[in-house]
mmCIF file of C-alpha atoms and ligand atoms in Angstrom:
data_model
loop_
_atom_site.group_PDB
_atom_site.id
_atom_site.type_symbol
_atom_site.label_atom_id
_atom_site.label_comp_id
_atom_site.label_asym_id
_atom_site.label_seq_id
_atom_site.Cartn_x
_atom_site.Cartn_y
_atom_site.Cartn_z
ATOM 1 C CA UNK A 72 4.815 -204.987 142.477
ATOM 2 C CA UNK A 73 7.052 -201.650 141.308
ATOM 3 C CA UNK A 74 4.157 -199.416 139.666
ATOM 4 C CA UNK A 75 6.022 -196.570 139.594
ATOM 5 C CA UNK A 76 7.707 -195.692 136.634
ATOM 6 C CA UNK A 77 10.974 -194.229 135.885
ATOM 7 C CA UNK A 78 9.766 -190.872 135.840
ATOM 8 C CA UNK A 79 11.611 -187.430 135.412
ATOM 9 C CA UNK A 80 11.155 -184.558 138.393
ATOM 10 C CA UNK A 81 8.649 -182.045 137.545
ATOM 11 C CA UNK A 82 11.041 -178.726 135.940
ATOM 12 C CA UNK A 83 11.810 -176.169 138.861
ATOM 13 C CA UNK A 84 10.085 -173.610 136.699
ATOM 14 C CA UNK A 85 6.551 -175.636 136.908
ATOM 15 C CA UNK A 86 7.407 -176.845 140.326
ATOM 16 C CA UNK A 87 7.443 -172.528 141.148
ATOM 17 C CA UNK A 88 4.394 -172.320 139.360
ATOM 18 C CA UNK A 89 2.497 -174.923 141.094
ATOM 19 C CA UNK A 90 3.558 -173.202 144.269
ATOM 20 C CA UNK A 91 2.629 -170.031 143.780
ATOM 21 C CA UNK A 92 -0.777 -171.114 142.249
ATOM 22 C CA UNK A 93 -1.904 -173.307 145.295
ATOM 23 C CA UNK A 94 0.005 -170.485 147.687
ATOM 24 C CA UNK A 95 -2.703 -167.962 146.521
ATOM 25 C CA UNK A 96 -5.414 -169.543 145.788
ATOM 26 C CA UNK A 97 -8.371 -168.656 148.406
ATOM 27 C CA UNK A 98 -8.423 -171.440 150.992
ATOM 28 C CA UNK A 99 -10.655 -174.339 149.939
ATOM 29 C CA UNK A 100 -13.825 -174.353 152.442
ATOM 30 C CA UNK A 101 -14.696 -177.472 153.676
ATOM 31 C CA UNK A 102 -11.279 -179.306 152.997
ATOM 32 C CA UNK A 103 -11.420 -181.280 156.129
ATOM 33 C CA UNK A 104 -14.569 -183.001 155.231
ATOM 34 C CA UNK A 105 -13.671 -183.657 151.963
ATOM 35 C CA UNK A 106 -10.461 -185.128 153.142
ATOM 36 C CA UNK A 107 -12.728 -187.439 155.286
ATOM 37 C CA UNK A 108 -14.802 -188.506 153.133
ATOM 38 C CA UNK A 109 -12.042 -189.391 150.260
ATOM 39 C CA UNK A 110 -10.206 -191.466 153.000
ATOM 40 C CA UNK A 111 -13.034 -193.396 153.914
ATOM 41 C CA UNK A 112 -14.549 -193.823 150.749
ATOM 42 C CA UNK A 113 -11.237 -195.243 149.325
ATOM 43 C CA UNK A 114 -10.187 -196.936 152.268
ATOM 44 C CA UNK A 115 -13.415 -198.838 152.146
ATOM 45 C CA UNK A 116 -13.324 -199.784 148.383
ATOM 46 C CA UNK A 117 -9.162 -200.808 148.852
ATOM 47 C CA UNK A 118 -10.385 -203.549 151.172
ATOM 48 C CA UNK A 119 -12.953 -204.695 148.631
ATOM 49 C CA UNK A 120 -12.054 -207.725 145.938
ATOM 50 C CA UNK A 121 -14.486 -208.873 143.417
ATOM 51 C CA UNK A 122 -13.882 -211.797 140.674
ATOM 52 C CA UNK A 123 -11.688 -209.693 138.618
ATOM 53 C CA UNK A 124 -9.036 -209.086 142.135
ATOM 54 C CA UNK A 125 -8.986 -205.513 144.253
ATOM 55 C CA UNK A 126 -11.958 -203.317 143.446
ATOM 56 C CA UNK A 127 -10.942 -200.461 141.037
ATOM 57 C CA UNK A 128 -11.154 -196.685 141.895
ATOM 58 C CA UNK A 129 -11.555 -194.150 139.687
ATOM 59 C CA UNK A 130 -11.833 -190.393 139.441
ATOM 60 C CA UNK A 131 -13.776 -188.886 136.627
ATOM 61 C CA UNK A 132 -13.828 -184.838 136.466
ATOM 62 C CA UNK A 133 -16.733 -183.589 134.387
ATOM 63 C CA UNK A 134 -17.801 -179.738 133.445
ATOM 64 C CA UNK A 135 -15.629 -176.241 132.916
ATOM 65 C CA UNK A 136 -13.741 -174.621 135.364
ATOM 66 C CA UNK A 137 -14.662 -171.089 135.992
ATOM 67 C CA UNK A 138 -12.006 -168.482 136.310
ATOM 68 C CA UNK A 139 -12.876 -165.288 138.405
ATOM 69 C CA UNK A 140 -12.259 -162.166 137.439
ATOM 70 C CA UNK A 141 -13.270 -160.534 140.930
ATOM 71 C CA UNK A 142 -12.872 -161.712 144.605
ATOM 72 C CA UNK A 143 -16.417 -161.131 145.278
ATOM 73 C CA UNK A 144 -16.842 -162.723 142.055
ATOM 74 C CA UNK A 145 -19.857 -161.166 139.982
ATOM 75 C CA UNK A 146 -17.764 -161.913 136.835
ATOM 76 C CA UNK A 147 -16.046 -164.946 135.538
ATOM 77 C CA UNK A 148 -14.338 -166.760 132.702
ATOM 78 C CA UNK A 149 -16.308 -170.033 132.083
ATOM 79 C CA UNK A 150 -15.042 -172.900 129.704
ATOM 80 C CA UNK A 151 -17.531 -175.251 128.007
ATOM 81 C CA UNK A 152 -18.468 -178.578 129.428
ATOM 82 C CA UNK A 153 -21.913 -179.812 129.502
ATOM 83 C CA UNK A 154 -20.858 -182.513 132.041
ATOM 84 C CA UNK A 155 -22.052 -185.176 129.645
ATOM 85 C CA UNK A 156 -19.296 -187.091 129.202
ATOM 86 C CA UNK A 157 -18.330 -187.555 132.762
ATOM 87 C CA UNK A 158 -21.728 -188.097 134.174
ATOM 88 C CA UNK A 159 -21.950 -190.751 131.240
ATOM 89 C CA UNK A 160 -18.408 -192.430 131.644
ATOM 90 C CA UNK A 161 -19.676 -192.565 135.493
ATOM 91 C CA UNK A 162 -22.661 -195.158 134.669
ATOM 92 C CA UNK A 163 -20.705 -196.917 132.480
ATOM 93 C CA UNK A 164 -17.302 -197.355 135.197
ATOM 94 C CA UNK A 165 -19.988 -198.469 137.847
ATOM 95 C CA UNK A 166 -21.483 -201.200 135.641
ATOM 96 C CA UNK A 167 -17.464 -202.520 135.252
ATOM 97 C CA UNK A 168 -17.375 -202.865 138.297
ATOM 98 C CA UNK A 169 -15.259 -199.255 139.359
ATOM 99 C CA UNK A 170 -16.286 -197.415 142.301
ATOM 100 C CA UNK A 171 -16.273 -193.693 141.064
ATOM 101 C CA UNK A 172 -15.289 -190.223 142.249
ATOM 102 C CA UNK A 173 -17.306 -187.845 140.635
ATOM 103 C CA UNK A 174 -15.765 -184.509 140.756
ATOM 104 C CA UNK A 175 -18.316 -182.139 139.177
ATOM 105 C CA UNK A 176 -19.068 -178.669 138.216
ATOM 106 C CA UNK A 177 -21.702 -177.616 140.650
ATOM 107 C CA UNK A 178 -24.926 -177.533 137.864
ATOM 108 C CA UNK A 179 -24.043 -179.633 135.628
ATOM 109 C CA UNK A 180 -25.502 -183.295 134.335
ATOM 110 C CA UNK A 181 -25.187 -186.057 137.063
ATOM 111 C CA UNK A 182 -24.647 -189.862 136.469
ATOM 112 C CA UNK A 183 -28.120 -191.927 135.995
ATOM 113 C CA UNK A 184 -29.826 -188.827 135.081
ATOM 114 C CA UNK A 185 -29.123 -188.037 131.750
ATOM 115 C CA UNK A 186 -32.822 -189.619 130.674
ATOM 116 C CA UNK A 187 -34.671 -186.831 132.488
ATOM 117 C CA UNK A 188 -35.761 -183.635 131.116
ATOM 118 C CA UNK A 189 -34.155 -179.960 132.021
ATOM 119 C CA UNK A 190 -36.430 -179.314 134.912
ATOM 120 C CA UNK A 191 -37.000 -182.853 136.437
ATOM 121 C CA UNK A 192 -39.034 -181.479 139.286
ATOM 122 C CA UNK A 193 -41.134 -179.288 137.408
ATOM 123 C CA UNK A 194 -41.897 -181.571 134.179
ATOM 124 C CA UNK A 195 -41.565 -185.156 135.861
ATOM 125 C CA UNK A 196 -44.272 -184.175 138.944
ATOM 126 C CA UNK A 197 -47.669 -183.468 139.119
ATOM 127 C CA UNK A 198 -50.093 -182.216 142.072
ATOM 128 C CA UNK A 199 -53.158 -184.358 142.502
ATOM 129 C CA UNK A 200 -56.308 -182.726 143.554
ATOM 130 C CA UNK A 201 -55.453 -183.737 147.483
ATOM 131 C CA UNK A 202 -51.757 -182.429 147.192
ATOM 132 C CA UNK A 203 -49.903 -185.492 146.577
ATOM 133 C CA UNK A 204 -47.274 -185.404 144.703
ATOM 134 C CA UNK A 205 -47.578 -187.437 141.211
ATOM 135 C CA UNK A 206 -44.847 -189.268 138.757
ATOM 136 C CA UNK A 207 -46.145 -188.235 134.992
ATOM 137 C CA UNK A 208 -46.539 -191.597 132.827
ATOM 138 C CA UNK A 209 -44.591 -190.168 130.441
ATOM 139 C CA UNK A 210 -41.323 -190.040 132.629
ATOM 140 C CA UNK A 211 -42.081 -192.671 135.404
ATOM 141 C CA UNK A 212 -39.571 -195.084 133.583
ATOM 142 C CA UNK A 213 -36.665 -192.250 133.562
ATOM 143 C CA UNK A 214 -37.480 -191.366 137.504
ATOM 144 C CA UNK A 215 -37.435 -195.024 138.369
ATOM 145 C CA UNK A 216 -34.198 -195.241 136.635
ATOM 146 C CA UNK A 217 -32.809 -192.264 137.831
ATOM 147 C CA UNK A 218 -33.155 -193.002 141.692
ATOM 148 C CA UNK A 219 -32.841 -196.678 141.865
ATOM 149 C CA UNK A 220 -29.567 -196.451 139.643
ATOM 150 C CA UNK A 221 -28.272 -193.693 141.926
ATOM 151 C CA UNK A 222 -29.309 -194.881 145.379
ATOM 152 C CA UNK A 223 -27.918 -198.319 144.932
ATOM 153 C CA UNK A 224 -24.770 -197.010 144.041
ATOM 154 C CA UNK A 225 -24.691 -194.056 146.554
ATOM 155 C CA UNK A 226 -25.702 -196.507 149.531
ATOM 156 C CA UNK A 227 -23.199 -199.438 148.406
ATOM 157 C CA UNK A 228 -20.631 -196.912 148.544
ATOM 158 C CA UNK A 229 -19.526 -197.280 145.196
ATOM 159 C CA UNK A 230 -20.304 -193.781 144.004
ATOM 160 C CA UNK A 231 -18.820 -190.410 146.056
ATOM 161 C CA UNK A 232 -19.642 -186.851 144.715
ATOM 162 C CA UNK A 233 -17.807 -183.672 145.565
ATOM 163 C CA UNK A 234 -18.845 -180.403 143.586
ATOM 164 C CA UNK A 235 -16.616 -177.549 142.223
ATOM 165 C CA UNK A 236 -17.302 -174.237 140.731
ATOM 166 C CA UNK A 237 -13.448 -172.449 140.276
ATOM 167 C CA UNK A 238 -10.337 -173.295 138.966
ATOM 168 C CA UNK A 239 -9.032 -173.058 142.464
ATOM 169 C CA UNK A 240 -11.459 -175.593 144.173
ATOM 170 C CA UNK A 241 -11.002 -178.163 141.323
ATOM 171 C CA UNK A 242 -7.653 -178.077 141.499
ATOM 172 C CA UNK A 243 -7.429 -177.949 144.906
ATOM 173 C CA UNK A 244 -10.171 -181.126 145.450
ATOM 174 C CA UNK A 245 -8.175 -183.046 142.691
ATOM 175 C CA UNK A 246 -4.679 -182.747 144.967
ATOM 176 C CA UNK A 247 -6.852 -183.824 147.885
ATOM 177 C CA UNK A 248 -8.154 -187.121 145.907
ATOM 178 C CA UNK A 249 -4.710 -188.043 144.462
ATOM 179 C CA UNK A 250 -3.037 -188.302 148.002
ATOM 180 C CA UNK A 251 -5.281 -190.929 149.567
ATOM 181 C CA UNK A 252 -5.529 -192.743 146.214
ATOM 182 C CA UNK A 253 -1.857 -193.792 145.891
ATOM 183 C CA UNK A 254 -2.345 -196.614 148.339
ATOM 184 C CA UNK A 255 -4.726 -198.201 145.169
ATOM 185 C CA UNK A 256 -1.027 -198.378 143.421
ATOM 186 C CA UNK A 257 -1.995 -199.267 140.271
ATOM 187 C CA UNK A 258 -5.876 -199.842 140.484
ATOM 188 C CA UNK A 259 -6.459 -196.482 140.371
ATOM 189 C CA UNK A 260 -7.514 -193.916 137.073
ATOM 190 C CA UNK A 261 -7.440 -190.898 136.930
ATOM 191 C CA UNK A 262 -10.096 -189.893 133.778
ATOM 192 C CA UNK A 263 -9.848 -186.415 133.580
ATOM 193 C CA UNK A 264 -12.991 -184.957 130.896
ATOM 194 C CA UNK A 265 -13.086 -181.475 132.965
ATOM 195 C CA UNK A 266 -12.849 -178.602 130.685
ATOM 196 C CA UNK A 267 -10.080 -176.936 132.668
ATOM 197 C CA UNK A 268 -8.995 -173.356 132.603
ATOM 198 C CA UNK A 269 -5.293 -172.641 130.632
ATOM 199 C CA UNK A 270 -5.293 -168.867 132.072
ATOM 200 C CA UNK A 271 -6.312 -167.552 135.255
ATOM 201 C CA UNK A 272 -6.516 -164.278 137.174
ATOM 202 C CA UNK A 273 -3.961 -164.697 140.567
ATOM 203 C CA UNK A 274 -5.932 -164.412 143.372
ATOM 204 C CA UNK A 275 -3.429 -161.649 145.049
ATOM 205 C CA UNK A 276 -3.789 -159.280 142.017
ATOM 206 C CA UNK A 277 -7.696 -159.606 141.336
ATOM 207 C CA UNK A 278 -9.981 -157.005 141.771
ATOM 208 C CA UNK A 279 -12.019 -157.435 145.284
ATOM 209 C CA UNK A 280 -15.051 -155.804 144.549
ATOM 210 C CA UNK A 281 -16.730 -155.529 141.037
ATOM 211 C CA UNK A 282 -14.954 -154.260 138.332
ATOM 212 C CA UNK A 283 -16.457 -150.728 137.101
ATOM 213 C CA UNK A 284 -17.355 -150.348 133.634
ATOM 214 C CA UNK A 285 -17.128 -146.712 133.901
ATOM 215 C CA UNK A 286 -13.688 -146.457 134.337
ATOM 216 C CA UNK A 287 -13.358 -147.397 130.092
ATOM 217 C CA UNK A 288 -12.528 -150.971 128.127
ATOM 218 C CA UNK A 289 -11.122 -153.700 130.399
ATOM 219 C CA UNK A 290 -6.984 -154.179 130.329
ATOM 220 C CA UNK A 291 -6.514 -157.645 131.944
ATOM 221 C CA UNK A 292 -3.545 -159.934 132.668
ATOM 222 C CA UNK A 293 -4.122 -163.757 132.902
ATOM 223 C CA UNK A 294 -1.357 -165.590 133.719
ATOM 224 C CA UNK A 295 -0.867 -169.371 132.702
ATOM 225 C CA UNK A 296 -2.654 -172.198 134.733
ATOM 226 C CA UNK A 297 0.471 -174.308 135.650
ATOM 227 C CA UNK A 298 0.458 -177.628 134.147
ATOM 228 C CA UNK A 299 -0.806 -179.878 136.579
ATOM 229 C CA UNK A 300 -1.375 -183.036 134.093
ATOM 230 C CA UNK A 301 2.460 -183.263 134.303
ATOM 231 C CA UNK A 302 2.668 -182.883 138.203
ATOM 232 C CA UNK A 303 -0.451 -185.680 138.732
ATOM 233 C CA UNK A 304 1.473 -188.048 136.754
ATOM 234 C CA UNK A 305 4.508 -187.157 138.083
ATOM 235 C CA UNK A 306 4.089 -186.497 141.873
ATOM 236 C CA UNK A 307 0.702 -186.683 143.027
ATOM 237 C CA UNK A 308 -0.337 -189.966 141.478
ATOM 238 C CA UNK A 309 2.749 -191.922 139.878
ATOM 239 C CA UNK A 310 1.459 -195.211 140.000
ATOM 240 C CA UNK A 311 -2.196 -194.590 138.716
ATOM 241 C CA UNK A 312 -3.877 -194.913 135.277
ATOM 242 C CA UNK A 313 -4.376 -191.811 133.533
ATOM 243 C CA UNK A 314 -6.291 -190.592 130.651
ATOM 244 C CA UNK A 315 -6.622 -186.606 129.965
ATOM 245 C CA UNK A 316 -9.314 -185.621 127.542
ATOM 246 C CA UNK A 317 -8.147 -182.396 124.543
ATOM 247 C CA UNK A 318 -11.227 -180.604 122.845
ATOM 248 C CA UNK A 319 -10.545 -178.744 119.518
ATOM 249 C CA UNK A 320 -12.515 -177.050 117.202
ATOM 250 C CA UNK A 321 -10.294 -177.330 114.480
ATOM 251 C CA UNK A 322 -9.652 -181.036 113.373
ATOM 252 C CA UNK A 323 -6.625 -180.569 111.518
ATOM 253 C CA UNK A 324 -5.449 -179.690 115.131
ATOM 254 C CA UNK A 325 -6.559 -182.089 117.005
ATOM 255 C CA UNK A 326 -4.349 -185.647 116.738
ATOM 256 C CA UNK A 327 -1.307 -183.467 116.828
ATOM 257 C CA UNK A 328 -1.916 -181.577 119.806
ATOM 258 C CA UNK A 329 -3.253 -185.132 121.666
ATOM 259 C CA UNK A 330 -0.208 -186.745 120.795
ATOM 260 C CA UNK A 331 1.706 -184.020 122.226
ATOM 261 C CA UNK A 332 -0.511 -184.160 125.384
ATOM 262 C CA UNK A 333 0.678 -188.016 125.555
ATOM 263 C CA UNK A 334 4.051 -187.216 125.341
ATOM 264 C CA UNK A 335 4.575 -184.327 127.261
ATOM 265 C CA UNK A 336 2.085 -184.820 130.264
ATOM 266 C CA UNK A 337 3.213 -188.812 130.365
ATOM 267 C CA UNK A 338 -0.254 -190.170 130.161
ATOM 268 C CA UNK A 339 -1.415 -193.256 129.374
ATOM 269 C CA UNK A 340 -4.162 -192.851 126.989
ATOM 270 C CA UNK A 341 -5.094 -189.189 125.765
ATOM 271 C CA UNK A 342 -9.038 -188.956 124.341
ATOM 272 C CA UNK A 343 -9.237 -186.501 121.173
ATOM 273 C CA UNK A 344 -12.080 -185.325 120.805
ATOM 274 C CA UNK A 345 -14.009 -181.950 118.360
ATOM 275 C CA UNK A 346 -16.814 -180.356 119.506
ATOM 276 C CA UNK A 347 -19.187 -180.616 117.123
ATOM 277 C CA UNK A 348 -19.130 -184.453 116.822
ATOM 278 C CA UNK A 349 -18.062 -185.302 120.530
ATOM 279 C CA UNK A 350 -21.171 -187.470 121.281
ATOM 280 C CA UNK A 351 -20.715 -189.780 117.896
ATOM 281 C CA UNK A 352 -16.876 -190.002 118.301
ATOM 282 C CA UNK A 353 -13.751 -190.206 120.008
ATOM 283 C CA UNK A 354 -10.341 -190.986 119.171
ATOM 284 C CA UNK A 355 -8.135 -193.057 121.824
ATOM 285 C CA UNK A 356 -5.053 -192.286 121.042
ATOM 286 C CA UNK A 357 -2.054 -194.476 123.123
ATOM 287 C CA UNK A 358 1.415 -195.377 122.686
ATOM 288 C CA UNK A 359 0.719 -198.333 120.729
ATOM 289 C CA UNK A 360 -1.730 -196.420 118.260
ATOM 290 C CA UNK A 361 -5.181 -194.316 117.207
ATOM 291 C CA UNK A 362 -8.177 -196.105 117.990
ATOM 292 C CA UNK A 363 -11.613 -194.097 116.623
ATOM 293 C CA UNK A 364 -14.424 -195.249 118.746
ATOM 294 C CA UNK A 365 -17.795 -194.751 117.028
ATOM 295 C CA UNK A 366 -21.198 -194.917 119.190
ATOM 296 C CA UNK A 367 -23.162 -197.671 117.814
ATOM 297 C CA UNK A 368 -26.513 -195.995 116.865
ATOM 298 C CA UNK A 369 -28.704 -192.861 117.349
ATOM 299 C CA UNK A 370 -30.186 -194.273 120.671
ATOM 300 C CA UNK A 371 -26.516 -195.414 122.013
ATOM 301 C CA UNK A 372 -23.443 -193.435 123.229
ATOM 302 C CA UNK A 373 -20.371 -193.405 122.421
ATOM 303 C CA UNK A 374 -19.013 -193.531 126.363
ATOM 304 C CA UNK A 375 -20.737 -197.058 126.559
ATOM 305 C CA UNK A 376 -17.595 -198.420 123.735
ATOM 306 C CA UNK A 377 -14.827 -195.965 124.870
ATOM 307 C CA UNK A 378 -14.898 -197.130 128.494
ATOM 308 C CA UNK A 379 -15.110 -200.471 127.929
ATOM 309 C CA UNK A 380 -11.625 -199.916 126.088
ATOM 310 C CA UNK A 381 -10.445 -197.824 128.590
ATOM 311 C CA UNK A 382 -11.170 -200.820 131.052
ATOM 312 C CA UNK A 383 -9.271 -203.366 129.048
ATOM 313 C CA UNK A 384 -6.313 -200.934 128.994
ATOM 314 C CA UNK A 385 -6.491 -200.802 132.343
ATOM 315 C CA UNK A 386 -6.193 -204.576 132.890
ATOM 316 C CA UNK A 387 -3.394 -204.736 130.906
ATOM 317 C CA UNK A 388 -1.814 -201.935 132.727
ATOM 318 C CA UNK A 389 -2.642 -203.151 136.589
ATOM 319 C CA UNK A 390 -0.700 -206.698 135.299
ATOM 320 C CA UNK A 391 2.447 -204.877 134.100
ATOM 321 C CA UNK A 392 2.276 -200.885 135.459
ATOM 322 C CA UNK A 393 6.620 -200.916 134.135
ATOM 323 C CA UNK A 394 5.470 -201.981 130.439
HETATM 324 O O1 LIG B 554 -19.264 -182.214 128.945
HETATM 325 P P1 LIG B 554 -19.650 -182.454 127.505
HETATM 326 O O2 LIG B 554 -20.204 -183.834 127.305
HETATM 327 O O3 LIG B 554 -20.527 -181.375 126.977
HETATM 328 O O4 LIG B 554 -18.311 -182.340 126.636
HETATM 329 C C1 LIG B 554 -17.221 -183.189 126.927
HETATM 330 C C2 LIG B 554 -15.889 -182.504 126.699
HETATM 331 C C3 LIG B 554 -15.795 -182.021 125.259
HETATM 332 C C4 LIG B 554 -15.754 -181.295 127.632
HETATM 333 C C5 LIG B 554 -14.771 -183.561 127.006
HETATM 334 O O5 LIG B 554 -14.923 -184.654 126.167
HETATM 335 C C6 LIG B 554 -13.367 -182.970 126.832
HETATM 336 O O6 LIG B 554 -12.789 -182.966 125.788
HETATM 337 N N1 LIG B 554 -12.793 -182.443 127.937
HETATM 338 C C7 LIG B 554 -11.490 -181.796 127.932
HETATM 339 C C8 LIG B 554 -11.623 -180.426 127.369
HETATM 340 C C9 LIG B 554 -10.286 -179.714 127.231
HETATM 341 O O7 LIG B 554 -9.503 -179.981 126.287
HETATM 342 O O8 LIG B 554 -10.029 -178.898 128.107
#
């Protein structure tokens, strides 16, 4: 099967971008290991088939990107993500049967525990008088939850974390995923709900040590985050599924600028989505249409209807990638 598509070269002026940003960036720590793990994680799940044929792989990104404004970074540029959505979408891709990357902001919510309170070990535990440790009534059924839902995942191999904090390390990690992946052809997704960074501070001209508010207001440059949706479509994952996620705040905004991201970036589905009502709805928006997906009731979510969508899309793509 031919999954690639006829697909133009990324412009020399974003190729030179891309360059220079991955030339400069500090070197990712730990890339090695990663790199292990990714190949045997989806080396392992390629060789797996279940009733619906090869075992599906994706990678969901979930929280913001930071953006450093020193080497010895004291100071940074954060954008909003709670990590809802892709800790969330996670659960709900396992139960269909996916095997998930999780690429995560470092802090930020994790799949199977979204139940729990803030501080799980401080309000879910109790001492007893002979120091034991003791599950509270009142959250024993969101613990259970929690680590069975988690541990049977983690030890069937279904589920592999990596953490991020920078723009450079996500961007970095989500090269390092696409490579191995390509060998899934057209059984991969790529689900991208990361709040990414559009400006950044270049590595090579960023202050080293912290910047000094006594020497008057702050005069800074950020230059433009290349656009990588483009160059994962286009280079590092041509055959794969992808779906890119735009937040605005303004709704008259929003469908225009997603169906821009559609077109431009190549993807295959594009979920709009505003701020303040991102946890009752989402628009899908796809070649063929706008599709608003509405979470059921108070006590549902919305990610439980969108991915099930997202799934059937899928499906329709893996039997015809050249549609
Ligand atoms: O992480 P969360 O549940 O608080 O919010 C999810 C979201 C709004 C970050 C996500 O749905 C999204 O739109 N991500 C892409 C953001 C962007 O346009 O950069």
């Amino acid at each position: 099967m031919d999954a690639v598509k006829n697909l133009d070269a990324v412009d020399a002026t974003t190729s030179f971008q891309v360059k220079s940003f991955f030339d400069s960036a500090p070197l990712l720590k730990d890339a090695e290991s990663i790199s292990r793990k990714l190949t045997q994680f989806i080396h392992q799940n390629a060789s797996l088939t279940g009733s619906k044929g090869p075992r599906r792989v994706v990678c969901v990104t979930s929280g913001g990107t930071t953006v450093p404004l020193e080497q010895r970074c004291v100071r940074y540029i954060d954008n909003f993500s709670s990590g809802h959505r892709g800790a969330t979408s996670t659960e709900y891709f396992l139960k269909s049967g996916y095997s998930v990357i999780f690429l995560y902001r470092r802090g930020t919510c994790q799949p199977y525990c979204r139940s729990l309170p803030d501080d799980p070990l401080l309000e879910c535990f109790n001492l007893t008088s002979d120091s034991s440790i003791q599950v509270l009534e009142s959250h024993a059924e969101a613990v259970k939850s929690a680590i069975s839902g988690h541990h049977d995942v983690v030890s069937g191999g279904y589920l592999l974390k990596l953490p991020f904090t920078t723009i450079f390390e996500y961007l970095q990690i989500l090269r390092l995923i696409a490579t191995p992946m390509k060998i899934l052809g057209p059984n991969a997704m790529f689900y991208l709900a990361a709040a990414v960074s559009d400006f950044y501070v270049p590595w090579e001209s960023m202050a080293v040590h912290k910047i000094q508010s006594a020497s008057g207001p702050l005069d800074m440059r950020l230059a433009q985050v290349p656009k990588m949706l483009l160059v994962l479509r286009k280079e590092w994952a041509p055959t794969a599924f992808c779906v890119s996620f735009k937040l605005e705040t303004d709704k008259e905004i929003l469908l225009e600028k997603a169906d821009t991201a559609l077109k431009k970036y190549k993807m295959h589905a594009v979920v709009a989505n505003e701020l303040s009502t991102r946890k009752e709805v989402v628009i899908l928006v796809t070649e063929s249409g706008k599709v608003s997906v509405y979470r059921e009731n108070d006590l549902s979510v919305v990610e439980s209807p969108l991915i099930k969508l997202l799934v059937e899309k899928h499906s329709t793509y893996i039997m015809d990638p050249n549609a």
